[in-house]
PDB file of C-alpha atoms in Angstrom:
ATOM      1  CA  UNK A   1       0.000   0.000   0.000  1.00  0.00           C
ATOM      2  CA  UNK A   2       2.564   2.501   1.039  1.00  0.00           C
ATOM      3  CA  UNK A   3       4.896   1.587  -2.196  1.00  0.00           C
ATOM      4  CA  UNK A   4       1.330   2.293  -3.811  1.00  0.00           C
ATOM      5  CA  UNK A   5       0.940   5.551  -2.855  1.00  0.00           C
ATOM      6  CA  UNK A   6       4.967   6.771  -3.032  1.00  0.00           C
ATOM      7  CA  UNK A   7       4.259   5.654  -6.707  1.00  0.00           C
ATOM      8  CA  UNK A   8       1.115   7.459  -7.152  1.00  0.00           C
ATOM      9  CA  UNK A   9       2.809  10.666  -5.293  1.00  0.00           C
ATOM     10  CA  UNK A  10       5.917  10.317  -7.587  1.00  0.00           C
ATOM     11  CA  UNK A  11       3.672  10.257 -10.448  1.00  0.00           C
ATOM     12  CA  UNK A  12       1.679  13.185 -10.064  1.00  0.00           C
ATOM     13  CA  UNK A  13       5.174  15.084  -9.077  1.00  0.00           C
ATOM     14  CA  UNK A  14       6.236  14.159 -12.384  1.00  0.00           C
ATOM     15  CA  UNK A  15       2.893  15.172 -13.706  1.00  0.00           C
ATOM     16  CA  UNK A  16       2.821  18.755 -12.066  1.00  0.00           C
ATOM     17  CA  UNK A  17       6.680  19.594 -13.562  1.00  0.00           C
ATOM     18  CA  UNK A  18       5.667  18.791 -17.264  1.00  0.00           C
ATOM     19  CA  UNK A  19       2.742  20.819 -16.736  1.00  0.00           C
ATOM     20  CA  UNK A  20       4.655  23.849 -15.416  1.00  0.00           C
ATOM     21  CA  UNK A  21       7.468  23.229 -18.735  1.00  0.00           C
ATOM     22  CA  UNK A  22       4.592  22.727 -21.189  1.00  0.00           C
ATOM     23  CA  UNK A  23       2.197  25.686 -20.346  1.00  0.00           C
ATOM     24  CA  UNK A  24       4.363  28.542 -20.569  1.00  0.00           C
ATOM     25  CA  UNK A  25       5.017  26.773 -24.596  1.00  0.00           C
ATOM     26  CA  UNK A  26       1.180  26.583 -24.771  1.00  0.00           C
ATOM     27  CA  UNK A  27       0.841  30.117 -23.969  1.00  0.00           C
ATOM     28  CA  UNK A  28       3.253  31.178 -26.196  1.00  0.00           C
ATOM     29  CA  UNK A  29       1.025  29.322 -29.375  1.00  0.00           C
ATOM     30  CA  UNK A  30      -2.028  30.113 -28.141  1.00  0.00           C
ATOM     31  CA  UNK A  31      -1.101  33.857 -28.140  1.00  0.00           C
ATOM     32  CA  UNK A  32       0.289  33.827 -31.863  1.00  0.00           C
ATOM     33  CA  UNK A  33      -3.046  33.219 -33.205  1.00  0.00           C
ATOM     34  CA  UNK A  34      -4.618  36.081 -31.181  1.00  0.00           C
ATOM     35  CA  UNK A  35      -6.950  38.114 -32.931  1.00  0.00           C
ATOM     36  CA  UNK A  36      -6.278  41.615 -31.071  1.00  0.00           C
ATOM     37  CA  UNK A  37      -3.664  44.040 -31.307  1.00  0.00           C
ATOM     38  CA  UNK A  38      -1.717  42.751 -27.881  1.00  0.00           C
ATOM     39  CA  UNK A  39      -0.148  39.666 -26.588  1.00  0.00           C
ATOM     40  CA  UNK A  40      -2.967  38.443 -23.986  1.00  0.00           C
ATOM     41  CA  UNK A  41      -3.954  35.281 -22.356  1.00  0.00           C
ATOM     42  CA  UNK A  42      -6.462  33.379 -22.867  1.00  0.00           C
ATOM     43  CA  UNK A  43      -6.918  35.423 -26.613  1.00  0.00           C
ATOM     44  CA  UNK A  44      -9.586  37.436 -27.822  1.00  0.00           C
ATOM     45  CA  UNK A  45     -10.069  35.812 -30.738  1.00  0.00           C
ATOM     46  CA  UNK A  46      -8.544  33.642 -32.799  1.00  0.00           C
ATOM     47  CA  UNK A  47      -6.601  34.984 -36.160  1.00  0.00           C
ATOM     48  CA  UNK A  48      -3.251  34.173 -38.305  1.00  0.00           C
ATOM     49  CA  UNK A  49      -2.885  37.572 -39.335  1.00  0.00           C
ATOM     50  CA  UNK A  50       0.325  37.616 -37.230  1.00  0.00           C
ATOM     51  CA  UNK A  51       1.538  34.890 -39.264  1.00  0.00           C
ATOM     52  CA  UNK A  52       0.426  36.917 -42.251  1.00  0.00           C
ATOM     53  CA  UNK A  53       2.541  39.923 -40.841  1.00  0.00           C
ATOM     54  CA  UNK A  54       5.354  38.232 -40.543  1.00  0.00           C
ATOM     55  CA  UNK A  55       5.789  36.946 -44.205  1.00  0.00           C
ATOM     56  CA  UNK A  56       5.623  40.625 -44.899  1.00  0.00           C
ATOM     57  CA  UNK A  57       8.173  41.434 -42.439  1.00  0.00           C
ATOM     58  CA  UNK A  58      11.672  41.830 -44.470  1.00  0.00           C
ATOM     59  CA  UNK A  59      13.034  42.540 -40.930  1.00  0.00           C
ATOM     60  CA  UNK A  60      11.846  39.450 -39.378  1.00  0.00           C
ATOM     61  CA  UNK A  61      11.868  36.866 -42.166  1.00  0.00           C
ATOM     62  CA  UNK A  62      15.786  38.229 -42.211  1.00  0.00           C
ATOM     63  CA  UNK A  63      15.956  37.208 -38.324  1.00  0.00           C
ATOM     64  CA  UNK A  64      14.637  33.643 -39.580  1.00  0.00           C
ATOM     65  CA  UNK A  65      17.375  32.939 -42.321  1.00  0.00           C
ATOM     66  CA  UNK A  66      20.467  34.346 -40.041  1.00  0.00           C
ATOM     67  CA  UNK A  67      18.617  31.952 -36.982  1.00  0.00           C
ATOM     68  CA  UNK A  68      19.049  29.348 -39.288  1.00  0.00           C
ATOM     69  CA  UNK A  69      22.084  29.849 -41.212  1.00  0.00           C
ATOM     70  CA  UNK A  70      23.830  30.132 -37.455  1.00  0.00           C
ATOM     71  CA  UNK A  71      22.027  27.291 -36.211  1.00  0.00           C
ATOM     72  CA  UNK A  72      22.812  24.896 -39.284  1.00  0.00           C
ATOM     73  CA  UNK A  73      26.812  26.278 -39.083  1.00  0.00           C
ATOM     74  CA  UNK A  74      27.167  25.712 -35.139  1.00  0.00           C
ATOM     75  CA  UNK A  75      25.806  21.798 -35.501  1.00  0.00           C
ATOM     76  CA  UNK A  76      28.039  21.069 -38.489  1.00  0.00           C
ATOM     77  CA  UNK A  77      31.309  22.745 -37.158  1.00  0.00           C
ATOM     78  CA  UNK A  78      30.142  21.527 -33.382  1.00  0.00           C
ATOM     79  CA  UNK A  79      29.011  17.631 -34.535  1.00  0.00           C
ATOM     80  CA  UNK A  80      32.769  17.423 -36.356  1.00  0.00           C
ATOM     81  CA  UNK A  81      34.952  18.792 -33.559  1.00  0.00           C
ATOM     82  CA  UNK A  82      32.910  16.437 -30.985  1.00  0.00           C
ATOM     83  CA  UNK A  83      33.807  13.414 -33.214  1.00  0.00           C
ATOM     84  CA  UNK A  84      37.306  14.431 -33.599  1.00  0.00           C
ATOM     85  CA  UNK A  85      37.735  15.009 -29.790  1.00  0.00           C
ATOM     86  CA  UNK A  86      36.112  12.031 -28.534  1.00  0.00           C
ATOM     87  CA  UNK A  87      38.014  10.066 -31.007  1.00  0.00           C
ATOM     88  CA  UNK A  88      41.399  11.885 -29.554  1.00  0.00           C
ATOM     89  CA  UNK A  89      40.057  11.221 -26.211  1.00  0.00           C
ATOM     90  CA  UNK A  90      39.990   7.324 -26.236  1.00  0.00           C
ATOM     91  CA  UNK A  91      43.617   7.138 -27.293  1.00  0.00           C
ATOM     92  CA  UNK A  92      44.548   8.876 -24.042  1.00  0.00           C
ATOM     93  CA  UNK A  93      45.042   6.720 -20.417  1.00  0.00           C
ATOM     94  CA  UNK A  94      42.010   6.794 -17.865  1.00  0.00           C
ATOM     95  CA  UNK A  95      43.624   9.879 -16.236  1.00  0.00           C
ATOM     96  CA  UNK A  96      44.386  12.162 -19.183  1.00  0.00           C
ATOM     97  CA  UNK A  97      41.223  10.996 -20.760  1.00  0.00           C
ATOM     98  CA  UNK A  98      39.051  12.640 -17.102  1.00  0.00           C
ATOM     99  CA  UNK A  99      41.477  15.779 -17.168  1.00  0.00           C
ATOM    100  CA  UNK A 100      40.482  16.508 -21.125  1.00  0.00           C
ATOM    101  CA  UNK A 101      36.855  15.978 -20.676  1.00  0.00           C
ATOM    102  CA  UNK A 102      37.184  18.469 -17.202  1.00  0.00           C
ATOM    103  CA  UNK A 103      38.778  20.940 -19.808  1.00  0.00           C
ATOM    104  CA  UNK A 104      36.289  20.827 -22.538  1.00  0.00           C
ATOM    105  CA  UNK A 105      33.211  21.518 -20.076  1.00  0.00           C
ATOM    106  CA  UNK A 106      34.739  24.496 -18.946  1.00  0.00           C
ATOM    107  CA  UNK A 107      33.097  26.827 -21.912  1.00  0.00           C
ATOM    108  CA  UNK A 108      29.947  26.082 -19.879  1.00  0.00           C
ATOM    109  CA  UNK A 109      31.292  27.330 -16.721  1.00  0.00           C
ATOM    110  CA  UNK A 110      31.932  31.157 -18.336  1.00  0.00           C
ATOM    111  CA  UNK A 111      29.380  33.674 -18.261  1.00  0.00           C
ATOM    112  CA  UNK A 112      27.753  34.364 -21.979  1.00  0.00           C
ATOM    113  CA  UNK A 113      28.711  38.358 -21.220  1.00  0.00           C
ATOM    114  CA  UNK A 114      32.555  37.354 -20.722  1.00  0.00           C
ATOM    115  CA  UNK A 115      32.392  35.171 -24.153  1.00  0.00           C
ATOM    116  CA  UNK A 116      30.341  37.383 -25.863  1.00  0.00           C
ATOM    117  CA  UNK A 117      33.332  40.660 -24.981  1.00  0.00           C
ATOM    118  CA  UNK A 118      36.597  38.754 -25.481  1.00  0.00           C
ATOM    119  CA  UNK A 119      35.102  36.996 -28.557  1.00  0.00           C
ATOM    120  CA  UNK A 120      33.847  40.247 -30.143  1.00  0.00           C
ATOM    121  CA  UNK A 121      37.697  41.808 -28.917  1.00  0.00           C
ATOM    122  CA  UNK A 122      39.037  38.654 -30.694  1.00  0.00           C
ATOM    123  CA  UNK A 123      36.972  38.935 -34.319  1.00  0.00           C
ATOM    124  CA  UNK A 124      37.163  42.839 -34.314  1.00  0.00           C
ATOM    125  CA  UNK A 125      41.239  42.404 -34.924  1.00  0.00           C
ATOM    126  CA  UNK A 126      40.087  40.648 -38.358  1.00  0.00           C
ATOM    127  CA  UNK A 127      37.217  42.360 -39.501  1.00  0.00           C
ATOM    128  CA  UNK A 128      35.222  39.335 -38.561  1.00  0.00           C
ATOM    129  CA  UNK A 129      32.393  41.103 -36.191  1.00  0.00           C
ATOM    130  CA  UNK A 130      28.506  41.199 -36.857  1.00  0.00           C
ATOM    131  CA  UNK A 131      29.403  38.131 -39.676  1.00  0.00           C
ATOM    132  CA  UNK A 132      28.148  34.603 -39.266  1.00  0.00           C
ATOM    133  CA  UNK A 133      31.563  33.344 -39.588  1.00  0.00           C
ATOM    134  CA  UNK A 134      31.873  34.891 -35.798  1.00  0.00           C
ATOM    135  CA  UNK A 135      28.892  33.638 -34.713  1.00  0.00           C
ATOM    136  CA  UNK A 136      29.162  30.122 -35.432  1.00  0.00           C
ATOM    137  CA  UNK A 137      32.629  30.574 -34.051  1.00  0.00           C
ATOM    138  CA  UNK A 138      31.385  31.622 -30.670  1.00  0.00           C
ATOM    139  CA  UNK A 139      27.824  29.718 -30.673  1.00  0.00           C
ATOM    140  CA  UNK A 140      30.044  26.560 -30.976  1.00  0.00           C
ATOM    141  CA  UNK A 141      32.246  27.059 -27.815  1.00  0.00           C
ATOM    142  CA  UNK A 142      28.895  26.814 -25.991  1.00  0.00           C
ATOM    143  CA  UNK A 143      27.611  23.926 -28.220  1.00  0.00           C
ATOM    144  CA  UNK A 144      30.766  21.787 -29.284  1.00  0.00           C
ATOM    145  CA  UNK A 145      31.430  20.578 -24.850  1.00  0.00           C
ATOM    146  CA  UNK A 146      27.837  19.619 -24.885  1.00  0.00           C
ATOM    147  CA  UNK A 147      28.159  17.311 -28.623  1.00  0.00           C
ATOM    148  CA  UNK A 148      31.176  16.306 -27.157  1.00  0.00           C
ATOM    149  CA  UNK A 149      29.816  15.011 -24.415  1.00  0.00           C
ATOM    150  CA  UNK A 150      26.918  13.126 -25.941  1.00  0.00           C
ATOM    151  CA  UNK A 151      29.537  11.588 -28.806  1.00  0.00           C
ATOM    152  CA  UNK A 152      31.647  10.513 -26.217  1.00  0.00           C
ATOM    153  CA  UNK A 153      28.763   8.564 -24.567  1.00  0.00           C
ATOM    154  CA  UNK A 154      27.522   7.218 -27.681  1.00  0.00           C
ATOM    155  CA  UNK A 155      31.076   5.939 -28.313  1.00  0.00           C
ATOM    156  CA  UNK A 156      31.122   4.379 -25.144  1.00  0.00           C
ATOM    157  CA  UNK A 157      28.262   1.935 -26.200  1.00  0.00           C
ATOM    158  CA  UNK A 158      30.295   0.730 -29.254  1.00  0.00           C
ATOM    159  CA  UNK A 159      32.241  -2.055 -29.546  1.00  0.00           C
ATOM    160  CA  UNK A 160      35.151  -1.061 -31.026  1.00  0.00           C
ATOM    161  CA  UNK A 161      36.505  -4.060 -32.009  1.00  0.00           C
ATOM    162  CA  UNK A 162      34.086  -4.000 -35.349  1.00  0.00           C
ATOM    163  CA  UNK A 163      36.272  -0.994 -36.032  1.00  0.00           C
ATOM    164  CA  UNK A 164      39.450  -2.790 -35.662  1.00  0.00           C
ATOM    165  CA  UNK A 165      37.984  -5.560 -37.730  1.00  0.00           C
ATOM    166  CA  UNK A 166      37.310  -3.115 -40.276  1.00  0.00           C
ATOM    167  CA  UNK A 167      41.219  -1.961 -40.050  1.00  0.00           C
ATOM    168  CA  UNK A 168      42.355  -5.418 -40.416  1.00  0.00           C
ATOM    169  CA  UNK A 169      40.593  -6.365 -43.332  1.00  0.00           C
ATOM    170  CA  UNK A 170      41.791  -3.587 -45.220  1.00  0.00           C
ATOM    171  CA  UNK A 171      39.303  -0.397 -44.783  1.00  0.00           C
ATOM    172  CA  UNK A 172      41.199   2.935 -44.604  1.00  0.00           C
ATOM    173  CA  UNK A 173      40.420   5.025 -40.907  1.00  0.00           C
ATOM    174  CA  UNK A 174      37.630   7.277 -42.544  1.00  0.00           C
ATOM    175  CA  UNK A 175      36.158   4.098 -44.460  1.00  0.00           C
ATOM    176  CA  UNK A 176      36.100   2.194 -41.052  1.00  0.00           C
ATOM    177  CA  UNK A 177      34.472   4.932 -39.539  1.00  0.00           C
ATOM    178  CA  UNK A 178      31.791   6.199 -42.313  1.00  0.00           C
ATOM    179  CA  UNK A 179      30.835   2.368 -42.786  1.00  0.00           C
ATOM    180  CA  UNK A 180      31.249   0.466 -39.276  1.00  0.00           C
ATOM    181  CA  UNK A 181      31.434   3.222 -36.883  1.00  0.00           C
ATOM    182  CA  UNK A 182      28.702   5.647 -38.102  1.00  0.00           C
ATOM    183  CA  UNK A 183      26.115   3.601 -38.666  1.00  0.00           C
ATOM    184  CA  UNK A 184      25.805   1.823 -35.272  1.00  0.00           C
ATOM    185  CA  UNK A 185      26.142   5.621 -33.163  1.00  0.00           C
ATOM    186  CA  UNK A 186      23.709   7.038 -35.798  1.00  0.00           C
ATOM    187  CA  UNK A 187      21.230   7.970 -32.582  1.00  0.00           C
ATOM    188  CA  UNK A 188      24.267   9.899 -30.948  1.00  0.00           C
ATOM    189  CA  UNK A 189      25.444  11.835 -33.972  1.00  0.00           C
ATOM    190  CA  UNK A 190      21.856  13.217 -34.333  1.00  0.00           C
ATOM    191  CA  UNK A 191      20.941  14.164 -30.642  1.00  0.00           C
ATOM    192  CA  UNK A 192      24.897  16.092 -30.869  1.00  0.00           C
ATOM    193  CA  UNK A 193      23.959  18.015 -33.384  1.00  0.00           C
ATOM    194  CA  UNK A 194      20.552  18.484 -32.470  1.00  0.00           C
ATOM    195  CA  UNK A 195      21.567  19.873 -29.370  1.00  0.00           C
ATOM    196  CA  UNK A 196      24.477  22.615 -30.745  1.00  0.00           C
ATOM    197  CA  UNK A 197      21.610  23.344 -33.686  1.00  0.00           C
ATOM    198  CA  UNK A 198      19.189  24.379 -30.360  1.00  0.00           C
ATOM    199  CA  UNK A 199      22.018  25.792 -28.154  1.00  0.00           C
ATOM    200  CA  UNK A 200      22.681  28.328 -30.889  1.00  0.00           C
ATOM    201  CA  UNK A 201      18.829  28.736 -32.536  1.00  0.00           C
ATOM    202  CA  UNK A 202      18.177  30.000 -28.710  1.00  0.00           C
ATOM    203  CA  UNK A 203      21.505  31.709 -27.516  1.00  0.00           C
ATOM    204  CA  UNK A 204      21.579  35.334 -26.819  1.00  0.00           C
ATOM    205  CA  UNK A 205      23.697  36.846 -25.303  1.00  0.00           C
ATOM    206  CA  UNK A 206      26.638  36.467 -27.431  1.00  0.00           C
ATOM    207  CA  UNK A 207      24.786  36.962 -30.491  1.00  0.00           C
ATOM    208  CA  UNK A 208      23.659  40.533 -28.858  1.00  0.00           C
ATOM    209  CA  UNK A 209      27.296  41.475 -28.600  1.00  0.00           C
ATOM    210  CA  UNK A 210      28.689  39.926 -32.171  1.00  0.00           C
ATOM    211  CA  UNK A 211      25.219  40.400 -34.645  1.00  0.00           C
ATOM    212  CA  UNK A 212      25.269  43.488 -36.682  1.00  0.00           C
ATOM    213  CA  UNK A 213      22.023  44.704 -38.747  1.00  0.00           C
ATOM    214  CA  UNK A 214      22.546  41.887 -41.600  1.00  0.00           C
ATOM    215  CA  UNK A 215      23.330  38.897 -39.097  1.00  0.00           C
ATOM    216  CA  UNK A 216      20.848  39.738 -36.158  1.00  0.00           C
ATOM    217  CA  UNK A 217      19.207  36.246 -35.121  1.00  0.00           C
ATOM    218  CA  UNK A 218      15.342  35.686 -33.612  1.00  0.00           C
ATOM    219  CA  UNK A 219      16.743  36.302 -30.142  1.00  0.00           C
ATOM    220  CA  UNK A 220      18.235  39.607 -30.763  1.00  0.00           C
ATOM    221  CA  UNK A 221      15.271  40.780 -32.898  1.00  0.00           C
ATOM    222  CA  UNK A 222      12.513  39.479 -30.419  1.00  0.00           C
ATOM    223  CA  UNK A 223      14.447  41.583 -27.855  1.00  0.00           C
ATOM    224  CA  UNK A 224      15.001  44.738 -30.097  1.00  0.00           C
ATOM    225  CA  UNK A 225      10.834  44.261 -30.397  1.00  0.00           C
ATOM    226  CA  UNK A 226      10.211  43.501 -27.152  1.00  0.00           C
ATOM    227  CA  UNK A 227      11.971  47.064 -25.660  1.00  0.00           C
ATOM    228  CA  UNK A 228       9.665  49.230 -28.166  1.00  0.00           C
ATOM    229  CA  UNK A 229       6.364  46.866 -27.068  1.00  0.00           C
ATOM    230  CA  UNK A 230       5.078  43.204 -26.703  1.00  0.00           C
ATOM    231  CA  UNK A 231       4.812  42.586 -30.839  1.00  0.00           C
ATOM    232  CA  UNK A 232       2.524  39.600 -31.266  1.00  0.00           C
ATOM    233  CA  UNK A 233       4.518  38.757 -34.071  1.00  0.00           C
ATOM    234  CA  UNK A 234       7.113  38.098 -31.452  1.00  0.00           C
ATOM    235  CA  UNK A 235       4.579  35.186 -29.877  1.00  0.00           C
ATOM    236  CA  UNK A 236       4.661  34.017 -33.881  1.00  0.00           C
ATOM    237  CA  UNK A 237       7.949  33.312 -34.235  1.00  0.00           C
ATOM    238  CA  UNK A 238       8.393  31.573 -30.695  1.00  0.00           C
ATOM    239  CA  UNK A 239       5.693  29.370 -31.938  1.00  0.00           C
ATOM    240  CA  UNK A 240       7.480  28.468 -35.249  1.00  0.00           C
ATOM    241  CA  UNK A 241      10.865  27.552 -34.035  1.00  0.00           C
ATOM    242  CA  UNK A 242       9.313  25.262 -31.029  1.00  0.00           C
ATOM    243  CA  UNK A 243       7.311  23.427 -33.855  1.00  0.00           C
ATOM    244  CA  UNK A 244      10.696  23.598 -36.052  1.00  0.00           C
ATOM    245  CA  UNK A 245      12.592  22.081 -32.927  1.00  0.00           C
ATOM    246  CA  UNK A 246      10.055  19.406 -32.442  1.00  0.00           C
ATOM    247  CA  UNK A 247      10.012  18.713 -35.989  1.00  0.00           C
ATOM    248  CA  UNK A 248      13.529  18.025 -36.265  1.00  0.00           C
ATOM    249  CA  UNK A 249      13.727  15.700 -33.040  1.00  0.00           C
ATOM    250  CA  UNK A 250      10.883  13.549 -34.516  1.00  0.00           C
ATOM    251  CA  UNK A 251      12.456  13.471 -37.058  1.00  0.00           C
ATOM    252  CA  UNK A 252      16.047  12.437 -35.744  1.00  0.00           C
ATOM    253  CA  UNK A 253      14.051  10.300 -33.565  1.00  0.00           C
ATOM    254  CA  UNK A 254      12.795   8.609 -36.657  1.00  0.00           C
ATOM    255  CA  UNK A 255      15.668   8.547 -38.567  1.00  0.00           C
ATOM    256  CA  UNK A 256      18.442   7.154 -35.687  1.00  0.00           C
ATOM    257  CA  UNK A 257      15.851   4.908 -34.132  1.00  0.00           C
ATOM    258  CA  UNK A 258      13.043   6.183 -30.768  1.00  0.00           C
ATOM    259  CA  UNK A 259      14.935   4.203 -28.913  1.00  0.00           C
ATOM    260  CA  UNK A 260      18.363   4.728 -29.355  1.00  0.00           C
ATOM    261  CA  UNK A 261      17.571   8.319 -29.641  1.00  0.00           C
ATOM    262  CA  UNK A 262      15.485   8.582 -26.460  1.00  0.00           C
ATOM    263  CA  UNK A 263      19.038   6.849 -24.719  1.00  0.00           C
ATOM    264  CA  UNK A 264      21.234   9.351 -25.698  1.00  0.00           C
ATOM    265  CA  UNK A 265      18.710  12.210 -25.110  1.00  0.00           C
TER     266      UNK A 265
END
C-alpha cells in the first residue's frame, strides 16, 4: 500500500513539472493566433494575421534565415569537432582521458557576457564582427562541450573491435568509420547536433554582442521588439521555431531509431 501511494505521489510530481514546462510553450502558441492588437492570455479571438505579418516582415523573415544559417553552421562545425575530440580522447590513459573531458566543459562554466566581450575583442582584430563566420565561431564554444559530451557517450556503447575488424581487413580510418562506426552511433550523432543546432537557434547573449544589422538572429530581434512593445509577431515566431525544434527531433528520432535516440537524449 505505502509503495502504492509513493508511486502514485511520484507520479503526479512528475505530472505537475511537465505541466509547469509545457504551459508557458502553450501560452506562447495560443497567443500567436490572437486576434487583437496585444499579446494576452487566454486570446480574444482567434486569427493568423500575425503569421500573415510576418511573411511581410523583411526585418523578421531576415531574423529567420540568419537563426538558421547560425544554427545549421554551429551543428556542423560543433558535430565534427565532438567526433574528432572524442576520437582523440579514447587514445589517451584513464587519467588524461578525465582531465580533457574536465577541460572541454569548462566553456559552460563562463558567463555568456565574458564570451560574448573577449570573442567580439578577438573577431574585431580581423574584420570578422557582426558576420556569421563569428557567430558560429562563438555559438560553438557553448555547443561543441555539450556534442562532445553526448559523442563521447555514444562511443562508449560501441564495440570497437568491429572498427578494428574493419582496419584489419583492409578499410582505410575514414572508411572504417563512415561504414562500421557511423552507422551503429547514428542515434548519438543526431541528438549532438541536435543539441548545438538548439544551443545556438536559442543563444543570446553572445549573439547581442557579435550580430550586426545583416546577421541579427530571432533572439536579438525578439528583444530589439520587445523594448519598443510586446509585438505579437514576437509570440509568432516563438511558436514556429518550437514546432521547427520538435520537428527536427521527430524526425532524428525517426531517422536514428526512438529508442536509441530517447538513450542518448
Amino acid at each position: 500500500m505505502r509503495e502504492r501511494l509513493l508511486n502514485a505521489a511520484g507520479r503526479g510530481v512528475v505530472a505537475v513539472l511537465l505541466c509547469l514546462l509545457v504551459l508557458p510553450l502553450a501560452v506562447v502558441v495560443a497567443t500567436a493566433f490572437d486576434a487583437s492588437g496585444a499579446v494576452a492570455f487566454p486570446p480574444r479571438g482567434l486569427s493568423t494575421r500575425w503569421f500573415s505579418a510576418l511573411l511581410a516582415s523583411s526585418t523578421w523573415l531576415q531574423a529567420l534565415l540568419n537563426s538558421l544559417v547560425v544554427a545549421t553552421g554551429t551543428s556542423a562545425l560543433s558535430t565534427a569537432v565532438g567526433v574528432a575530440a572524442a576520437l582523440g580522447v579514447r587514445q589517451l590513459d584513464e587519467g588524461r582521458r578525465r582531465a580533457v573531458v574536465a577541460l572541454a566543459v569548462l566553456p559552460l562554466l563562463v558567463p555568456g557576457v565574458i564570451i560574448g566581450v573577449t570573442t567580439l575583442t578577438l573577431f574585431s582584430q580581423f574584420g570578422l564582427q557582426q558576420s556569421y563566420v563569428a557567430l558560429v565561431l562563438a555559438h560553438s564554444l557553448w555547443a561543441t562541450p555539450l556534442a562532445f559530451s553526448v559523442i563521447q557517450a555514444s562511443f562508449a556503447r560501441f564495440d570497437w573491435q568491429l572498427h578494428e575488424a574493419a582496419l584489419d581487413l583492409g578499410a582505410t580510418p575514414i572508411r572504417a568509420f563512415t561504414g562500421v562506426v557511423a552507422p551503429n552511433v547514428r542515434a548519438g550523432l543526431a541528438v549532438a547536433a541536435l543539441v548545438a543546432f538548439v544551443v545556438s537557434l536559442q543563444e543570446f547573449v553572445i549573439a547581442l554582442f557579435l550580430s550586426g544589422p545583416d546577421t541579427r538572429t530571432v533572439p536579438v530581434a525578439a528583444w530589439n521588439s520587445l523594448r519598443q512593445s510586446l509585438d505579437p509577431i514576437v509570440s509568432v515566431v516563438s511558436a514556429l521555431l518550437l514546432v521547427a525544434v520538435v520537428g527536427l527531433v521527430l524526425v532524428a528520432g525517426a531517422l536514428a531509431g526512438l529508442g536509441r535516440f530517447a538513450s542518448d537524449l
